[in-house]
Amino acid sequence: MAEPILSLRGVARDFDAFRAVDNVSLDIKTGSITGLIGPNGAGKTTLFNLLTGMLPPDAGQVALNGADVTRVAPDKLFALGMGRTFQIPRPFARMSVLENVMLAPMAQIGEHLLGPFFRSAPMRAQETAIRERALGVLDFVTLAGLADQAAAQLSGGQKKLLELARVLMGDPDLILLDEPAAGVNPSLTKVLIEKIEALNARGKTFLIIEHDMDFVMQHCDPIIAMAEGRVVFEGTAQEAQNNPILLDAYLGAQTDV
Ligand code: ADP
Ligand code: MG
């Protein structure tokens, strides 16, 4: 069997006396679209923060392609091929859609201001390359027609596609999406799913937190469920649908979004 793209061993994180993530061990299969479900407060987003270097774990190890990346910073992980989107997209509202996408690699390498980065001639040459790449990525996520609009003008669903575009600037092997379909209308969700499946067909692995059970059941395999900081289930969609513990742990809180 191929090595898992991501391995967690005994990962834990407390917030004061509250254990948000409790001894999580998981292998994410290379090439999969893995779904991560669980009621609000289960620790899913915290787990993403631990995986992506945004929060240090109190215990445990994270390995990417077999190499230990525990406590590695987000920009380094982005460079190593791990990209993530946020549950609540936070684009630079007054910048254009194109500028937001162009900024993704720079934000990830620690450059936060457009000005200094573009000042020198080599940087201007790089800007042209980044612009071309950004336009290609925007075309892929069906936002090319909105490239010059302010990001603030995008709908909730379009902002999620913009987040995906920003992640794709890094050409990641592993893409973590935090509730990509939440608040997104069905036609844009369909576009999002098509893009996820197209990227997956090109070999990209996805780990997706999602409450939309149709989305998860139809497009994710395997499915992992968390409750109260722990993994309570791992299996196929069919196994998930027939699992009484999972129904209790998850469906009871499904409307609490
Ligand atoms: P989920 O994404 O599954 O809804 P979260 O990971 O966001 O859950 O939250 C898990 C628990 O950890 C919640 O009880 C939440 O209030 C708590 N929590 C998350 N982040 C913090 C933080 N930075 N400080 C304190 N408590 C937090
Ligand atoms: Mg969350």
GROMACS .gro file of C-alpha atoms and ligand atoms in nm:
model
  285
    1MET     CA    1   0.000   0.000   0.000
    2ALA     CA    2   0.121   0.350  -0.081
    3GLU     CA    3   0.242   0.564   0.205
    4PRO     CA    4  -0.030   0.791   0.347
    5ILE     CA    5   0.017   1.154   0.245
    6LEU     CA    6  -0.057   1.261   0.601
    7SER     CA    7  -0.019   1.071   0.929
    8LEU     CA    8  -0.123   1.184   1.273
    9ARG     CA    9  -0.018   1.005   1.587
   10GLY     CA   10  -0.164   1.092   1.925
   11VAL     CA   11  -0.233   1.454   1.835
   12ALA     CA   12  -0.387   1.654   2.121
   13ARG     CA   13  -0.460   2.016   2.204
   14ASP     CA   14  -0.608   2.178   2.513
   15PHE     CA   15  -0.760   2.522   2.553
   16ASP     CA   16  -0.709   2.579   2.925
   17ALA     CA   17  -0.877   2.281   3.091
   18PHE     CA   18  -1.078   2.194   2.779
   19ARG     CA   19  -0.941   1.920   2.553
   20ALA     CA   20  -1.044   2.030   2.201
   21VAL     CA   21  -0.850   1.755   2.021
   22ASP     CA   22  -0.792   1.435   2.212
   23ASN     CA   23  -0.533   1.177   2.104
   24VAL     CA   24  -0.615   1.172   1.733
   25SER     CA   25  -0.433   0.916   1.518
   26LEU     CA   26  -0.519   0.904   1.149
   27ASP     CA   27  -0.375   0.819   0.809
   28ILE     CA   28  -0.498   1.019   0.512
   29LYS     CA   29  -0.471   0.803   0.202
   30THR     CA   30  -0.277   0.953  -0.086
   31GLY     CA   31  -0.515   1.034  -0.373
   32SER     CA   32  -0.830   1.020  -0.161
   33ILE     CA   33  -1.109   1.270  -0.109
   34THR     CA   34  -1.146   1.215   0.265
   35GLY     CA   35  -1.446   1.366   0.444
   36LEU     CA   36  -1.425   1.488   0.804
   37ILE     CA   37  -1.760   1.524   0.975
   38GLY     CA   38  -1.884   1.583   1.327
   39PRO     CA   39  -2.103   1.821   1.524
   40ASN     CA   40  -2.003   2.179   1.592
   41GLY     CA   41  -1.736   2.193   1.858
   42ALA     CA   42  -1.607   1.842   1.774
   43GLY     CA   43  -1.257   1.982   1.714
   44LYS     CA   44  -1.245   1.961   1.333
   45THR     CA   45  -1.120   2.314   1.267
   46THR     CA   46  -0.877   2.289   1.558
   47LEU     CA   47  -0.741   1.969   1.401
   48PHE     CA   48  -0.687   2.160   1.073
   49ASN     CA   49  -0.508   2.432   1.269
   50LEU     CA   50  -0.282   2.169   1.426
   51LEU     CA   51  -0.211   2.004   1.089
   52THR     CA   52  -0.130   2.327   0.911
   53GLY     CA   53   0.104   2.468   1.172
   54MET     CA   54  -0.131   2.745   1.281
   55LEU     CA   55  -0.154   2.602   1.634
   56PRO     CA   56   0.111   2.391   1.807
   57PRO     CA   57  -0.017   2.058   1.938
   58ASP     CA   58   0.033   1.981   2.307
   59ALA     CA   59   0.114   1.621   2.217
   60GLY     CA   60   0.158   1.398   1.914
   61GLN     CA   61   0.321   1.398   1.573
   62VAL     CA   62   0.218   1.499   1.222
   63ALA     CA   63   0.399   1.357   0.917
   64LEU     CA   64   0.362   1.471   0.557
   65ASN     CA   65   0.475   1.207   0.305
   66GLY     CA   66   0.658   1.033   0.588
   67ALA     CA   67   0.853   1.341   0.701
   68ASP     CA   68   0.786   1.486   1.044
   69VAL     CA   69   0.622   1.830   1.012
   70THR     CA   70   0.497   1.873   1.368
   71ARG     CA   71   0.517   2.243   1.458
   72VAL     CA   72   0.634   2.341   1.108
   73ALA     CA   73   0.502   2.689   1.018
   74PRO     CA   74   0.213   2.735   0.769
   75ASP     CA   75   0.428   2.904   0.502
   76LYS     CA   76   0.676   2.614   0.507
   77LEU     CA   77   0.393   2.362   0.487
   78PHE     CA   78   0.247   2.553   0.190
   79ALA     CA   79   0.587   2.524   0.023
   80LEU     CA   80   0.594   2.152   0.107
   81GLY     CA   81   0.262   2.102  -0.072
   82MET     CA   82  -0.010   2.148   0.189
   83GLY     CA   83  -0.275   2.413   0.129
   84ARG     CA   84  -0.587   2.497   0.329
   85THR     CA   85  -0.894   2.714   0.308
   86PHE     CA   86  -1.073   2.874   0.600
   87GLN     CA   87  -1.422   2.810   0.731
   88ILE     CA   88  -1.485   3.184   0.697
   89PRO     CA   89  -1.305   3.325   0.392
   90ARG     CA   90  -1.111   3.642   0.466
   91PRO     CA   91  -1.011   3.800   0.134
   92PHE     CA   92  -0.860   4.149   0.124
   93ALA     CA   93  -1.197   4.311   0.062
   94ARG     CA   94  -1.086   4.621  -0.127
   95MET     CA   95  -0.833   4.445  -0.346
   96SER     CA   96  -0.944   4.290  -0.671
   97VAL     CA   97  -1.012   3.921  -0.708
   98LEU     CA   98  -0.695   3.892  -0.920
   99GLU     CA   99  -0.481   4.074  -0.662
  100ASN     CA  100  -0.611   3.846  -0.390
  101VAL     CA  101  -0.501   3.541  -0.587
  102MET     CA  102  -0.166   3.696  -0.680
  103LEU     CA  103  -0.100   3.771  -0.315
  104ALA     CA  104  -0.145   3.410  -0.206
  105PRO     CA  105   0.214   3.295  -0.269
  106MET     CA  106   0.356   3.615  -0.120
  107ALA     CA  107   0.134   3.600   0.186
  108GLN     CA  108   0.251   3.245   0.232
  109ILE     CA  109   0.619   3.337   0.201
  110GLY     CA  110   0.570   3.607   0.460
  111GLU     CA  111   0.536   3.914   0.234
  112HIS     CA  112   0.234   4.108   0.344
  113LEU     CA  113   0.264   4.427   0.143
  114LEU     CA  114   0.232   4.450  -0.231
  115GLY     CA  115   0.463   4.755  -0.263
  116PRO     CA  116   0.801   4.631  -0.143
  117PHE     CA  117   0.764   4.301  -0.321
  118PHE     CA  118   0.710   4.455  -0.664
  119ARG     CA  119   0.971   4.730  -0.639
  120SER     CA  120   1.269   4.567  -0.810
  121ALA     CA  121   1.300   4.456  -1.174
  122PRO     CA  122   1.335   4.082  -1.097
  123MET     CA  123   1.029   4.114  -0.880
  124ARG     CA  124   0.839   4.280  -1.165
  125ALA     CA  125   0.930   3.987  -1.391
  126GLN     CA  126   0.807   3.755  -1.121
  127GLU     CA  127   0.490   3.963  -1.095
  128THR     CA  128   0.417   3.894  -1.462
  129ALA     CA  129   0.460   3.521  -1.409
  130ILE     CA  130   0.244   3.527  -1.097
  131ARG     CA  131  -0.025   3.731  -1.277
  132GLU     CA  132  -0.038   3.478  -1.560
  133ARG     CA  133  -0.061   3.191  -1.321
  134ALA     CA  134  -0.331   3.370  -1.119
  135LEU     CA  135  -0.538   3.433  -1.432
  136GLY     CA  136  -0.511   3.065  -1.523
  137VAL     CA  137  -0.619   2.959  -1.176
  138LEU     CA  138  -0.910   3.207  -1.180
  139ASP     CA  139  -1.017   3.067  -1.515
  140PHE     CA  140  -1.011   2.716  -1.367
  141VAL     CA  141  -1.236   2.815  -1.074
  142THR     CA  142  -1.472   3.003  -1.313
  143LEU     CA  143  -1.393   3.347  -1.168
  144ALA     CA  144  -1.189   3.489  -1.458
  145GLY     CA  145  -1.477   3.719  -1.555
  146LEU     CA  146  -1.466   3.876  -1.208
  147ALA     CA  147  -1.086   3.922  -1.192
  148ASP     CA  148  -1.103   4.302  -1.168
  149GLN     CA  149  -1.391   4.326  -0.922
  150ALA     CA  150  -1.328   4.403  -0.557
  151ALA     CA  151  -1.328   4.081  -0.355
  152ALA     CA  152  -1.592   4.236  -0.126
  153GLN     CA  153  -1.840   4.220  -0.413
  154LEU     CA  154  -1.824   3.841  -0.445
  155SER     CA  155  -2.103   3.620  -0.315
  156GLY     CA  156  -2.032   3.378  -0.031
  157GLY     CA  157  -1.991   3.094  -0.279
  158GLN     CA  158  -1.763   3.295  -0.505
  159LYS     CA  159  -1.546   3.377  -0.201
  160LYS     CA  160  -1.507   3.003  -0.140
  161LEU     CA  161  -1.395   2.958  -0.502
  162LEU     CA  162  -1.153   3.248  -0.450
  163GLU     CA  163  -1.011   3.066  -0.145
  164LEU     CA  164  -0.961   2.756  -0.359
  165ALA     CA  165  -0.788   2.969  -0.624
  166ARG     CA  166  -0.551   3.109  -0.359
  167VAL     CA  167  -0.466   2.758  -0.243
  168LEU     CA  168  -0.405   2.640  -0.600
  169MET     CA  169  -0.139   2.909  -0.651
  170GLY     CA  170   0.087   2.687  -0.439
  171ASP     CA  171   0.018   2.373  -0.650
  172PRO     CA  172  -0.036   2.168  -0.334
  173ASP     CA  173  -0.051   1.787  -0.325
  174LEU     CA  174  -0.279   1.796  -0.021
  175ILE     CA  175  -0.569   2.039   0.002
  176LEU     CA  176  -0.763   2.090   0.324
  177LEU     CA  177  -1.104   2.254   0.284
  178ASP     CA  178  -1.300   2.377   0.587
  179GLU     CA  179  -1.674   2.366   0.510
  180PRO     CA  180  -1.644   2.453   0.140
  181ALA     CA  181  -2.017   2.417   0.074
  182ALA     CA  182  -2.147   2.606   0.379
  183GLY     CA  183  -2.356   2.902   0.268
  184VAL     CA  184  -2.290   2.829  -0.098
  185ASN     CA  185  -2.579   2.805  -0.344
  186PRO     CA  186  -2.632   2.468  -0.517
  187SER     CA  187  -2.505   2.577  -0.858
  188LEU     CA  188  -2.174   2.703  -0.714
  189THR     CA  189  -2.147   2.394  -0.494
  190LYS     CA  190  -2.175   2.191  -0.813
  191VAL     CA  191  -1.889   2.391  -0.968
  192LEU     CA  192  -1.683   2.341  -0.654
  193ILE     CA  193  -1.741   1.965  -0.659
  194GLU     CA  194  -1.648   1.946  -1.028
  195LYS     CA  195  -1.324   2.131  -0.955
  196ILE     CA  196  -1.242   1.909  -0.657
  197GLU     CA  197  -1.299   1.597  -0.866
  198ALA     CA  198  -1.096   1.732  -1.159
  199LEU     CA  199  -0.805   1.813  -0.925
  200ASN     CA  200  -0.839   1.474  -0.758
  201ALA     CA  201  -0.823   1.305  -1.100
  202ARG     CA  202  -0.488   1.485  -1.144
  203GLY     CA  203  -0.363   1.326  -0.825
  204LYS     CA  204  -0.443   1.585  -0.558
  205THR     CA  205  -0.553   1.457  -0.220
  206PHE     CA  206  -0.835   1.631  -0.032
  207LEU     CA  207  -0.933   1.638   0.332
  208ILE     CA  208  -1.269   1.813   0.356
  209ILE     CA  209  -1.463   1.924   0.663
  210GLU     CA  210  -1.827   1.945   0.560
  211HIS     CA  211  -2.171   1.942   0.719
  212ASP     CA  212  -2.358   1.885   0.393
  213MET     CA  213  -2.420   1.511   0.417
  214ASP     CA  214  -2.516   1.473   0.049
  215PHE     CA  215  -2.182   1.627  -0.043
  216VAL     CA  216  -1.993   1.399   0.197
  217MET     CA  217  -2.180   1.078   0.117
  218GLN     CA  218  -2.157   1.123  -0.259
  219HIS     CA  219  -1.806   1.259  -0.297
  220CYS     CA  220  -1.595   1.156   0.002
  221ASP     CA  221  -1.429   0.819   0.062
  222PRO     CA  222  -1.335   0.741   0.328
  223ILE     CA  223  -1.533   0.938   0.585
  224ILE     CA  224  -1.394   1.018   0.928
  225ALA     CA  225  -1.616   1.140   1.211
  226MET     CA  226  -1.509   1.329   1.520
  227ALA     CA  227  -1.702   1.400   1.839
  228GLU     CA  228  -1.572   1.571   2.152
  229GLY     CA  229  -1.219   1.589   2.014
  230ARG     CA  230  -1.192   1.220   1.926
  231VAL     CA  231  -1.219   1.013   1.611
  232VAL     CA  232  -1.537   0.806   1.655
  233PHE     CA  233  -1.568   0.654   1.308
  234GLU     CA  234  -1.369   0.576   0.994
  235GLY     CA  235  -1.526   0.401   0.696
  236THR     CA  236  -1.709   0.426   0.366
  237ALA     CA  237  -2.023   0.632   0.303
  238GLN     CA  238  -2.229   0.316   0.318
  239GLU     CA  239  -2.078   0.216   0.651
  240ALA     CA  240  -2.139   0.569   0.780
  241GLN     CA  241  -2.505   0.555   0.686
  242ASN     CA  242  -2.550   0.229   0.874
  243ASN     CA  243  -2.360   0.330   1.186
  244PRO     CA  244  -2.590   0.401   1.482
  245ILE     CA  245  -2.316   0.563   1.694
  246LEU     CA  246  -2.242   0.801   1.413
  247LEU     CA  247  -2.608   0.890   1.369
  248ASP     CA  248  -2.629   0.972   1.740
  249ALA     CA  249  -2.303   1.162   1.749
  250TYR     CA  250  -2.352   1.355   1.434
  251LEU     CA  251  -2.703   1.384   1.301
  252GLY     CA  252  -2.839   1.508   1.633
  253ALA     CA  253  -2.635   1.827   1.592
  254GLN     CA  254  -2.650   1.856   1.217
  255THR     CA  255  -2.875   2.164   1.213
  256ASP     CA  256  -2.654   2.347   1.464
  257VAL     CA  257  -2.432   2.516   1.206
  258ADP     P1  258  -1.548   2.233   1.496
  258ADP     O1  259  -1.467   2.291   1.384
  258ADP     O2  260  -1.555   2.084   1.494
  258ADP     O3  261  -1.685   2.295   1.504
  258ADP     P2  262  -1.357   2.366   1.668
  258ADP     O4  263  -1.228   2.298   1.641
  258ADP     O5  264  -1.378   2.500   1.605
  258ADP     O6  265  -1.476   2.268   1.635
  258ADP     O7  266  -1.374   2.385   1.823
  258ADP     C1  267  -1.357   2.277   1.914
  258ADP     C2  268  -1.370   2.330   2.053
  258ADP     O8  269  -1.254   2.406   2.088
  258ADP     C3  270  -1.489   2.423   2.075
  258ADP     O9  271  -1.545   2.398   2.202
  258ADP     C4  272  -1.429   2.559   2.067
  258ADP    O10  273  -1.504   2.652   2.142
  258ADP     C5  274  -1.291   2.537   2.126
  258ADP     N1  275  -1.192   2.628   2.070
  258ADP     C6  276  -1.153   2.633   1.940
  258ADP     N2  277  -1.057   2.726   1.923
  258ADP     C7  278  -1.034   2.781   2.044
  258ADP     C8  279  -0.945   2.883   2.093
  258ADP     N3  280  -0.859   2.945   2.011
  258ADP     N4  281  -0.950   2.913   2.224
  258ADP     C9  282  -1.035   2.848   2.307
  258ADP     N5  283  -1.121   2.752   2.270
  258ADP    C10  284  -1.121   2.718   2.139
  259MG      MG  285  -1.515   2.429   1.234
   0.00000   0.00000   0.00000
